[in-house]
Amino acid sequence: MSDQAYYIPLGRTGDGAELFGSTPLTASTWADTMQHGAPPSALLVRALERCGDRPDTRLTRVVVEILGPIPITDIEVRSWIERPGKRVELVVAELWAAGPDGTARAVARGTGWRMETVATTAVVHTADAPLRPVSEAHEVELGGPFWGTGFVKSLEWRWLAEIGCEGPGQMWARPIPVLVEGESLTPIQRLFTIADVSNGAGAKIDPAEWTFLNTDLTVHLFRIPEGEWIGLSSETSYGPDGVGMCAGVIHDETGAVGRINQTLQIRAR
């Protein structure tokens, strides 16, 4: 089992779907029997990027729906173009795994709008202010039952604000492993290995007393990220009936590249 990749390629199924073995580096903060949302999100993005790939297009918005606990087991990846088009097309990917009864089921779905790219450098503008640089961030010892898990330990973290602080939680991170053994991360795949930690970075409640699992992840990207570090400035709001929302801005070392939202299920332990 690799300690340098989240997934190991296992070939293709009879109907052409890709098959991957999940490594312990995918383990969730909530239970060591299921995957954290970040590696599966990045694996879905890999499929969305590769499905009918055209060099004159790129992903602009990705929605990930987590359909249930994603087991740390062999994962089948299926993808297709739902709505073809020259300027805009909708691409879909699903992750399938065996359920408790051994029957295969979809455990996560990703949909991505892919747009034709043209030159617009004359009107470039970024609405969100940049994060303070990585050089001004500091390391925090992340341990215990919540922070000491496989996936969390697979990232290199730098914090600009204390966890649970007033205002947005702000941090930089980069993955140590690759997504798929033998491959390099694309810029968007790298971003999605980090994006799902937004609700943890922006948390205002103690994970020792509360759980706050996200059921989805929506990312809009107006620019492709550059470099190895991905920054998040995120904050969570909690409603009175067990539902929360995390919203934030995603950065690279040049500035903001997009925005992120997650819906959360809040429960007392």
PDB file of C-alpha atoms in Angstrom:
ATOM      1  CA  MET A   1       0.000   0.000   0.000  1.00  0.00           C
ATOM      2  CA  SER A   2       1.487   3.338  -1.061  1.00  0.00           C
ATOM      3  CA  ASP A   3       2.361   6.079   1.428  1.00  0.00           C
ATOM      4  CA  GLN A   4       2.910   8.516  -1.440  1.00  0.00           C
ATOM      5  CA  ALA A   5      -0.515   8.500  -3.140  1.00  0.00           C
ATOM      6  CA  TYR A   6      -4.173   8.648  -2.170  1.00  0.00           C
ATOM      7  CA  TYR A   7      -5.136   6.102  -4.859  1.00  0.00           C
ATOM      8  CA  ILE A   8      -3.480   3.215  -6.697  1.00  0.00           C
ATOM      9  CA  PRO A   9      -4.571   2.575 -10.317  1.00  0.00           C
ATOM     10  CA  LEU A  10      -5.965  -0.944 -10.790  1.00  0.00           C
ATOM     11  CA  GLY A  11      -6.872  -0.829 -14.485  1.00  0.00           C
ATOM     12  CA  ARG A  12     -10.338  -0.737 -15.984  1.00  0.00           C
ATOM     13  CA  THR A  13     -13.532  -2.678 -15.547  1.00  0.00           C
ATOM     14  CA  GLY A  14     -15.175  -4.611 -18.355  1.00  0.00           C
ATOM     15  CA  ASP A  15     -17.331  -1.616 -19.294  1.00  0.00           C
ATOM     16  CA  GLY A  16     -14.344   0.754 -19.429  1.00  0.00           C
ATOM     17  CA  ALA A  17     -14.652   2.477 -16.029  1.00  0.00           C
ATOM     18  CA  GLU A  18     -11.409   3.187 -14.168  1.00  0.00           C
ATOM     19  CA  LEU A  19     -10.677   1.271 -10.969  1.00  0.00           C
ATOM     20  CA  PHE A  20      -8.563   2.527  -8.050  1.00  0.00           C
ATOM     21  CA  GLY A  21      -7.450   1.168  -4.715  1.00  0.00           C
ATOM     22  CA  SER A  22      -7.879   3.623  -1.824  1.00  0.00           C
ATOM     23  CA  THR A  23      -4.918   4.003   0.551  1.00  0.00           C
ATOM     24  CA  PRO A  24      -5.077   4.828   4.300  1.00  0.00           C
ATOM     25  CA  LEU A  25      -4.077   8.413   3.432  1.00  0.00           C
ATOM     26  CA  THR A  26      -7.718   9.004   2.443  1.00  0.00           C
ATOM     27  CA  ALA A  27      -9.011   8.313   5.988  1.00  0.00           C
ATOM     28  CA  SER A  28     -11.591  10.769   7.336  1.00  0.00           C
ATOM     29  CA  THR A  29     -11.401  12.928  10.429  1.00  0.00           C
ATOM     30  CA  TRP A  30     -14.773  11.514  11.526  1.00  0.00           C
ATOM     31  CA  ALA A  31     -14.158   7.754  11.214  1.00  0.00           C
ATOM     32  CA  ASP A  32     -11.181   5.661  10.112  1.00  0.00           C
ATOM     33  CA  THR A  33     -13.492   3.399   8.085  1.00  0.00           C
ATOM     34  CA  MET A  34     -14.485   6.101   5.589  1.00  0.00           C
ATOM     35  CA  GLN A  35     -12.699   8.588   3.353  1.00  0.00           C
ATOM     36  CA  HIS A  36     -12.290  12.287   3.960  1.00  0.00           C
ATOM     37  CA  GLY A  37     -14.178  14.303   1.348  1.00  0.00           C
ATOM     38  CA  ALA A  38     -11.061  15.848  -0.204  1.00  0.00           C
ATOM     39  CA  PRO A  39      -9.400  12.891  -1.986  1.00  0.00           C
ATOM     40  CA  PRO A  40     -12.678  11.665  -3.561  1.00  0.00           C
ATOM     41  CA  SER A  41     -13.440  15.244  -4.670  1.00  0.00           C
ATOM     42  CA  ALA A  42     -10.054  15.455  -6.379  1.00  0.00           C
ATOM     43  CA  LEU A  43     -10.577  12.024  -7.979  1.00  0.00           C
ATOM     44  CA  LEU A  44     -13.916  13.223  -9.380  1.00  0.00           C
ATOM     45  CA  VAL A  45     -12.205  16.348 -10.738  1.00  0.00           C
ATOM     46  CA  ARG A  46      -9.575  14.167 -12.418  1.00  0.00           C
ATOM     47  CA  ALA A  47     -12.391  12.317 -14.195  1.00  0.00           C
ATOM     48  CA  LEU A  48     -14.160  15.566 -15.139  1.00  0.00           C
ATOM     49  CA  GLU A  49     -10.934  16.976 -16.601  1.00  0.00           C
ATOM     50  CA  ARG A  50     -10.211  13.843 -18.640  1.00  0.00           C
ATOM     51  CA  CYS A  51     -13.706  13.104 -19.961  1.00  0.00           C
ATOM     52  CA  GLY A  52     -13.739  14.234 -23.596  1.00  0.00           C
ATOM     53  CA  ASP A  53     -10.875  16.598 -22.783  1.00  0.00           C
ATOM     54  CA  ARG A  54     -10.468  19.591 -25.086  1.00  0.00           C
ATOM     55  CA  PRO A  55      -7.406  21.882 -24.823  1.00  0.00           C
ATOM     56  CA  ASP A  56      -9.524  24.989 -25.487  1.00  0.00           C
ATOM     57  CA  THR A  57     -11.765  24.443 -22.419  1.00  0.00           C
ATOM     58  CA  ARG A  58     -11.441  24.280 -18.635  1.00  0.00           C
ATOM     59  CA  LEU A  59     -13.574  23.564 -15.582  1.00  0.00           C
ATOM     60  CA  THR A  60     -15.194  26.692 -14.159  1.00  0.00           C
ATOM     61  CA  ARG A  61     -17.613  25.326 -11.565  1.00  0.00           C
ATOM     62  CA  VAL A  62     -17.624  21.956  -9.822  1.00  0.00           C
ATOM     63  CA  VAL A  63     -20.304  20.610  -7.487  1.00  0.00           C
ATOM     64  CA  VAL A  64     -19.491  17.505  -5.460  1.00  0.00           C
ATOM     65  CA  GLU A  65     -22.364  15.611  -3.825  1.00  0.00           C
ATOM     66  CA  ILE A  66     -21.371  13.098  -1.137  1.00  0.00           C
ATOM     67  CA  LEU A  67     -24.056  10.433  -1.393  1.00  0.00           C
ATOM     68  CA  GLY A  68     -23.021   8.482   1.693  1.00  0.00           C
ATOM     69  CA  PRO A  69     -19.948   7.295   3.592  1.00  0.00           C
ATOM     70  CA  ILE A  70     -17.172   6.568   1.087  1.00  0.00           C
ATOM     71  CA  PRO A  71     -15.419   3.376   2.225  1.00  0.00           C
ATOM     72  CA  ILE A  72     -11.642   2.940   2.086  1.00  0.00           C
ATOM     73  CA  THR A  73     -11.805   0.241  -0.568  1.00  0.00           C
ATOM     74  CA  ASP A  74     -11.635  -0.188  -4.335  1.00  0.00           C
ATOM     75  CA  ILE A  75     -13.350   2.710  -6.115  1.00  0.00           C
ATOM     76  CA  GLU A  76     -14.815   2.632  -9.608  1.00  0.00           C
ATOM     77  CA  VAL A  77     -14.881   5.931 -11.530  1.00  0.00           C
ATOM     78  CA  ARG A  78     -17.446   6.526 -14.265  1.00  0.00           C
ATOM     79  CA  SER A  79     -17.739   9.735 -16.308  1.00  0.00           C
ATOM     80  CA  TRP A  80     -19.701  11.116 -19.237  1.00  0.00           C
ATOM     81  CA  ILE A  81     -20.615  14.368 -20.997  1.00  0.00           C
ATOM     82  CA  GLU A  82     -24.168  15.158 -19.920  1.00  0.00           C
ATOM     83  CA  ARG A  83     -24.665  18.229 -22.084  1.00  0.00           C
ATOM     84  CA  PRO A  84     -22.206  18.724 -24.976  1.00  0.00           C
ATOM     85  CA  GLY A  85     -21.520  22.151 -26.444  1.00  0.00           C
ATOM     86  CA  LYS A  86     -18.858  24.181 -28.203  1.00  0.00           C
ATOM     87  CA  ARG A  87     -18.744  27.034 -25.667  1.00  0.00           C
ATOM     88  CA  VAL A  88     -20.213  25.395 -22.570  1.00  0.00           C
ATOM     89  CA  GLU A  89     -20.632  21.730 -21.681  1.00  0.00           C
ATOM     90  CA  LEU A  90     -21.692  19.810 -18.570  1.00  0.00           C
ATOM     91  CA  VAL A  91     -19.543  16.855 -17.505  1.00  0.00           C
ATOM     92  CA  VAL A  92     -20.525  14.303 -14.855  1.00  0.00           C
ATOM     93  CA  ALA A  93     -18.483  11.761 -12.891  1.00  0.00           C
ATOM     94  CA  GLU A  94     -19.436   9.250 -10.215  1.00  0.00           C
ATOM     95  CA  LEU A  95     -17.540   7.142  -7.711  1.00  0.00           C
ATOM     96  CA  TRP A  96     -18.914   3.667  -7.083  1.00  0.00           C
ATOM     97  CA  ALA A  97     -18.033   1.270  -4.264  1.00  0.00           C
ATOM     98  CA  ALA A  98     -19.434  -1.869  -2.673  1.00  0.00           C
ATOM     99  CA  GLY A  99     -21.926  -1.201   0.124  1.00  0.00           C
ATOM    100  CA  PRO A 100     -22.287  -3.185   3.377  1.00  0.00           C
ATOM    101  CA  ASP A 101     -24.233  -5.877   1.528  1.00  0.00           C
ATOM    102  CA  GLY A 102     -21.606  -6.135  -1.209  1.00  0.00           C
ATOM    103  CA  THR A 103     -23.766  -4.404  -3.828  1.00  0.00           C
ATOM    104  CA  ALA A 104     -22.066  -1.623  -5.802  1.00  0.00           C
ATOM    105  CA  ARG A 105     -23.573   1.844  -5.336  1.00  0.00           C
ATOM    106  CA  ALA A 106     -22.722   5.439  -6.195  1.00  0.00           C
ATOM    107  CA  VAL A 107     -21.037   7.073  -3.182  1.00  0.00           C
ATOM    108  CA  ALA A 108     -20.183  10.478  -4.680  1.00  0.00           C
ATOM    109  CA  ARG A 109     -21.053  12.492  -7.761  1.00  0.00           C
ATOM    110  CA  GLY A 110     -19.334  15.458  -9.355  1.00  0.00           C
ATOM    111  CA  THR A 111     -20.754  17.783 -11.996  1.00  0.00           C
ATOM    112  CA  GLY A 112     -18.621  20.329 -13.761  1.00  0.00           C
ATOM    113  CA  TRP A 113     -19.358  23.155 -16.166  1.00  0.00           C
ATOM    114  CA  ARG A 114     -16.556  23.313 -18.695  1.00  0.00           C
ATOM    115  CA  MET A 115     -16.211  26.501 -20.738  1.00  0.00           C
ATOM    116  CA  GLU A 116     -14.356  27.435 -23.896  1.00  0.00           C
ATOM    117  CA  THR A 117     -11.410  29.714 -23.060  1.00  0.00           C
ATOM    118  CA  VAL A 118     -10.523  32.951 -24.884  1.00  0.00           C
ATOM    119  CA  ALA A 119      -8.085  35.801 -24.163  1.00  0.00           C
ATOM    120  CA  THR A 120      -9.492  38.359 -21.652  1.00  0.00           C
ATOM    121  CA  THR A 121      -6.272  39.674 -20.095  1.00  0.00           C
ATOM    122  CA  ALA A 122      -7.337  43.259 -20.883  1.00  0.00           C
ATOM    123  CA  VAL A 123     -10.129  43.103 -18.277  1.00  0.00           C
ATOM    124  CA  VAL A 124      -8.558  41.003 -15.488  1.00  0.00           C
ATOM    125  CA  HIS A 125      -9.909  41.965 -12.048  1.00  0.00           C
ATOM    126  CA  THR A 126      -9.952  40.193  -8.657  1.00  0.00           C
ATOM    127  CA  ALA A 127     -12.697  41.180  -6.210  1.00  0.00           C
ATOM    128  CA  ASP A 128     -11.285  39.470  -3.091  1.00  0.00           C
ATOM    129  CA  ALA A 129      -8.181  40.755  -1.314  1.00  0.00           C
ATOM    130  CA  PRO A 130      -5.183  38.364  -1.234  1.00  0.00           C
ATOM    131  CA  LEU A 131      -4.261  36.349   1.832  1.00  0.00           C
ATOM    132  CA  ARG A 132      -1.128  37.211   3.766  1.00  0.00           C
ATOM    133  CA  PRO A 133       1.732  35.158   2.283  1.00  0.00           C
ATOM    134  CA  VAL A 134       2.819  31.689   3.349  1.00  0.00           C
ATOM    135  CA  SER A 135       5.983  33.231   4.828  1.00  0.00           C
ATOM    136  CA  GLU A 136       3.840  34.980   7.477  1.00  0.00           C
ATOM    137  CA  ALA A 137       1.943  31.811   8.442  1.00  0.00           C
ATOM    138  CA  HIS A 138       2.952  29.423  11.229  1.00  0.00           C
ATOM    139  CA  GLU A 139       2.789  25.718  11.924  1.00  0.00           C
ATOM    140  CA  VAL A 140       0.352  24.303  14.474  1.00  0.00           C
ATOM    141  CA  GLU A 141       0.726  20.898  16.094  1.00  0.00           C
ATOM    142  CA  LEU A 142      -2.313  19.003  14.823  1.00  0.00           C
ATOM    143  CA  GLY A 143      -3.044  15.914  16.903  1.00  0.00           C
ATOM    144  CA  GLY A 144      -5.765  14.129  18.810  1.00  0.00           C
ATOM    145  CA  PRO A 145      -8.636  12.033  17.464  1.00  0.00           C
ATOM    146  CA  PHE A 146      -9.867  14.753  15.074  1.00  0.00           C
ATOM    147  CA  TRP A 147      -6.660  16.181  13.592  1.00  0.00           C
ATOM    148  CA  GLY A 148      -4.472  13.084  13.824  1.00  0.00           C
ATOM    149  CA  THR A 149      -6.093  11.133  10.976  1.00  0.00           C
ATOM    150  CA  GLY A 150      -4.635   9.785   7.733  1.00  0.00           C
ATOM    151  CA  PHE A 151      -5.787  12.540   5.421  1.00  0.00           C
ATOM    152  CA  VAL A 152      -5.073  15.450   7.772  1.00  0.00           C
ATOM    153  CA  LYS A 153      -1.534  14.168   8.298  1.00  0.00           C
ATOM    154  CA  SER A 154      -1.033  13.970   4.512  1.00  0.00           C
ATOM    155  CA  LEU A 155      -1.107  17.778   4.201  1.00  0.00           C
ATOM    156  CA  GLU A 156       1.507  20.358   5.021  1.00  0.00           C
ATOM    157  CA  TRP A 157      -0.300  23.104   6.968  1.00  0.00           C
ATOM    158  CA  ARG A 158       0.473  26.766   7.638  1.00  0.00           C
ATOM    159  CA  TRP A 159      -1.964  28.873   9.693  1.00  0.00           C
ATOM    160  CA  LEU A 160      -2.588  32.622   9.499  1.00  0.00           C
ATOM    161  CA  ALA A 161      -5.362  32.647  12.134  1.00  0.00           C
ATOM    162  CA  GLU A 162      -6.046  30.441  15.117  1.00  0.00           C
ATOM    163  CA  ILE A 163      -8.644  27.697  14.767  1.00  0.00           C
ATOM    164  CA  GLY A 164     -11.976  28.979  16.123  1.00  0.00           C
ATOM    165  CA  CYS A 165     -10.889  32.625  15.950  1.00  0.00           C
ATOM    166  CA  GLU A 166     -13.208  35.594  15.467  1.00  0.00           C
ATOM    167  CA  GLY A 167     -13.763  36.169  11.760  1.00  0.00           C
ATOM    168  CA  PRO A 168     -12.621  33.858   8.955  1.00  0.00           C
ATOM    169  CA  GLY A 169     -10.212  31.022   9.621  1.00  0.00           C
ATOM    170  CA  GLN A 170      -7.235  31.504   7.317  1.00  0.00           C
ATOM    171  CA  MET A 171      -4.625  28.954   6.343  1.00  0.00           C
ATOM    172  CA  TRP A 172      -2.359  27.607   3.617  1.00  0.00           C
ATOM    173  CA  ALA A 173      -1.917  23.929   2.803  1.00  0.00           C
ATOM    174  CA  ARG A 174      -0.393  21.670   0.211  1.00  0.00           C
ATOM    175  CA  PRO A 175      -0.653  17.884  -0.259  1.00  0.00           C
ATOM    176  CA  ILE A 176       2.409  15.744   0.346  1.00  0.00           C
ATOM    177  CA  PRO A 177       1.196  12.685  -1.668  1.00  0.00           C
ATOM    178  CA  VAL A 178       0.051  12.689  -5.280  1.00  0.00           C
ATOM    179  CA  LEU A 179      -3.581  11.922  -6.078  1.00  0.00           C
ATOM    180  CA  VAL A 180      -2.948   8.830  -8.212  1.00  0.00           C
ATOM    181  CA  GLU A 181       0.250   6.833  -8.014  1.00  0.00           C
ATOM    182  CA  GLY A 182       2.481   7.524 -11.016  1.00  0.00           C
ATOM    183  CA  GLU A 183       0.796  10.810 -11.953  1.00  0.00           C
ATOM    184  CA  SER A 184       1.433  14.475 -11.243  1.00  0.00           C
ATOM    185  CA  LEU A 185      -1.337  16.646  -9.839  1.00  0.00           C
ATOM    186  CA  THR A 186      -2.968  19.112 -12.209  1.00  0.00           C
ATOM    187  CA  PRO A 187      -3.556  22.584 -10.722  1.00  0.00           C
ATOM    188  CA  ILE A 188      -7.288  21.973 -10.210  1.00  0.00           C
ATOM    189  CA  GLN A 189      -6.734  18.500  -8.767  1.00  0.00           C
ATOM    190  CA  ARG A 190      -4.278  20.046  -6.294  1.00  0.00           C
ATOM    191  CA  LEU A 191      -6.873  22.654  -5.295  1.00  0.00           C
ATOM    192  CA  PHE A 192      -9.490  19.963  -4.645  1.00  0.00           C
ATOM    193  CA  THR A 193      -7.158  17.969  -2.396  1.00  0.00           C
ATOM    194  CA  ILE A 194      -7.390  21.030  -0.100  1.00  0.00           C
ATOM    195  CA  ALA A 195     -10.818  22.610  -0.719  1.00  0.00           C
ATOM    196  CA  ASP A 196     -12.904  20.209   1.386  1.00  0.00           C
ATOM    197  CA  VAL A 197     -11.043  21.188   4.599  1.00  0.00           C
ATOM    198  CA  SER A 198     -12.768  24.588   4.410  1.00  0.00           C
ATOM    199  CA  ASN A 199     -15.357  23.652   7.053  1.00  0.00           C
ATOM    200  CA  GLY A 200     -12.566  22.615   9.420  1.00  0.00           C
ATOM    201  CA  ALA A 201     -10.517  25.749   8.799  1.00  0.00           C
ATOM    202  CA  GLY A 202     -13.572  27.956   9.362  1.00  0.00           C
ATOM    203  CA  ALA A 203     -15.036  26.014  12.297  1.00  0.00           C
ATOM    204  CA  LYS A 204     -16.290  27.879  15.393  1.00  0.00           C
ATOM    205  CA  ILE A 205     -17.333  24.814  17.421  1.00  0.00           C
ATOM    206  CA  ASP A 206     -15.205  22.127  19.072  1.00  0.00           C
ATOM    207  CA  PRO A 207     -15.026  18.876  17.035  1.00  0.00           C
ATOM    208  CA  ALA A 208     -14.589  16.982  20.319  1.00  0.00           C
ATOM    209  CA  GLU A 209     -18.143  18.051  21.223  1.00  0.00           C
ATOM    210  CA  TRP A 210     -19.779  18.456  17.809  1.00  0.00           C
ATOM    211  CA  THR A 211     -19.676  16.834  14.372  1.00  0.00           C
ATOM    212  CA  PHE A 212     -20.062  18.974  11.255  1.00  0.00           C
ATOM    213  CA  LEU A 213     -19.958  16.761   8.187  1.00  0.00           C
ATOM    214  CA  ASN A 214     -20.468  18.392   4.805  1.00  0.00           C
ATOM    215  CA  THR A 215     -22.876  16.807   2.349  1.00  0.00           C
ATOM    216  CA  ASP A 216     -21.641  18.806  -0.634  1.00  0.00           C
ATOM    217  CA  LEU A 217     -18.946  21.088  -1.967  1.00  0.00           C
ATOM    218  CA  THR A 218     -19.354  23.820  -4.600  1.00  0.00           C
ATOM    219  CA  VAL A 219     -16.352  25.599  -6.073  1.00  0.00           C
ATOM    220  CA  HIS A 220     -16.390  28.419  -8.643  1.00  0.00           C
ATOM    221  CA  LEU A 221     -13.031  29.171 -10.278  1.00  0.00           C
ATOM    222  CA  PHE A 222     -12.449  32.357 -12.259  1.00  0.00           C
ATOM    223  CA  ARG A 223      -8.713  31.592 -12.558  1.00  0.00           C
ATOM    224  CA  ILE A 224      -6.570  28.450 -12.638  1.00  0.00           C
ATOM    225  CA  PRO A 225      -4.397  28.294  -9.479  1.00  0.00           C
ATOM    226  CA  GLU A 226      -0.620  28.450  -9.774  1.00  0.00           C
ATOM    227  CA  GLY A 227       2.047  26.955  -7.512  1.00  0.00           C
ATOM    228  CA  GLU A 228       1.906  24.332  -4.757  1.00  0.00           C
ATOM    229  CA  TRP A 229       0.172  26.200  -1.912  1.00  0.00           C
ATOM    230  CA  ILE A 230      -3.613  26.596  -1.715  1.00  0.00           C
ATOM    231  CA  GLY A 231      -5.014  29.151   0.727  1.00  0.00           C
ATOM    232  CA  LEU A 232      -8.459  29.271   2.342  1.00  0.00           C
ATOM    233  CA  SER A 233     -10.240  32.089   4.118  1.00  0.00           C
ATOM    234  CA  SER A 234     -13.410  30.436   5.436  1.00  0.00           C
ATOM    235  CA  GLU A 235     -16.092  30.931   8.056  1.00  0.00           C
ATOM    236  CA  THR A 236     -19.010  28.763   9.150  1.00  0.00           C
ATOM    237  CA  SER A 237     -22.515  29.832  10.151  1.00  0.00           C
ATOM    238  CA  TYR A 238     -24.688  27.542  12.290  1.00  0.00           C
ATOM    239  CA  GLY A 239     -28.481  27.532  12.218  1.00  0.00           C
ATOM    240  CA  PRO A 240     -30.853  26.566  15.087  1.00  0.00           C
ATOM    241  CA  ASP A 241     -31.997  23.260  13.556  1.00  0.00           C
ATOM    242  CA  GLY A 242     -28.831  21.234  12.899  1.00  0.00           C
ATOM    243  CA  VAL A 243     -27.811  22.807   9.589  1.00  0.00           C
ATOM    244  CA  GLY A 244     -24.741  24.925   8.918  1.00  0.00           C
ATOM    245  CA  MET A 245     -23.016  26.570   5.973  1.00  0.00           C
ATOM    246  CA  CYS A 246     -19.349  27.191   5.321  1.00  0.00           C
ATOM    247  CA  ALA A 247     -18.390  29.880   2.818  1.00  0.00           C
ATOM    248  CA  GLY A 248     -14.962  31.043   1.817  1.00  0.00           C
ATOM    249  CA  VAL A 249     -12.461  32.299  -0.717  1.00  0.00           C
ATOM    250  CA  ILE A 250      -9.788  30.085  -2.321  1.00  0.00           C
ATOM    251  CA  HIS A 251      -6.331  31.521  -3.035  1.00  0.00           C
ATOM    252  CA  ASP A 252      -2.998  30.759  -4.593  1.00  0.00           C
ATOM    253  CA  GLU A 253       0.120  32.761  -3.739  1.00  0.00           C
ATOM    254  CA  THR A 254      -0.791  35.358  -6.380  1.00  0.00           C
ATOM    255  CA  GLY A 255      -4.298  36.083  -5.078  1.00  0.00           C
ATOM    256  CA  ALA A 256      -7.859  34.783  -4.998  1.00  0.00           C
ATOM    257  CA  VAL A 257      -8.858  32.199  -7.604  1.00  0.00           C
ATOM    258  CA  GLY A 258     -12.456  31.388  -6.629  1.00  0.00           C
ATOM    259  CA  ARG A 259     -15.042  30.818  -3.936  1.00  0.00           C
ATOM    260  CA  ILE A 260     -16.315  27.799  -2.051  1.00  0.00           C
ATOM    261  CA  ASN A 261     -19.514  26.771  -0.241  1.00  0.00           C
ATOM    262  CA  GLN A 262     -20.444  23.701   1.799  1.00  0.00           C
ATOM    263  CA  THR A 263     -23.661  22.582   3.507  1.00  0.00           C
ATOM    264  CA  LEU A 264     -23.056  21.036   6.927  1.00  0.00           C
ATOM    265  CA  GLN A 265     -24.974  18.642   9.144  1.00  0.00           C
ATOM    266  CA  ILE A 266     -24.416  19.732  12.762  1.00  0.00           C
ATOM    267  CA  ARG A 267     -24.838  17.185  15.560  1.00  0.00           C
ATOM    268  CA  ALA A 268     -23.794  17.011  19.213  1.00  0.00           C
ATOM    269  CA  ARG A 269     -21.563  14.042  19.990  1.00  0.00           C
TER     270      ARG A 269
END
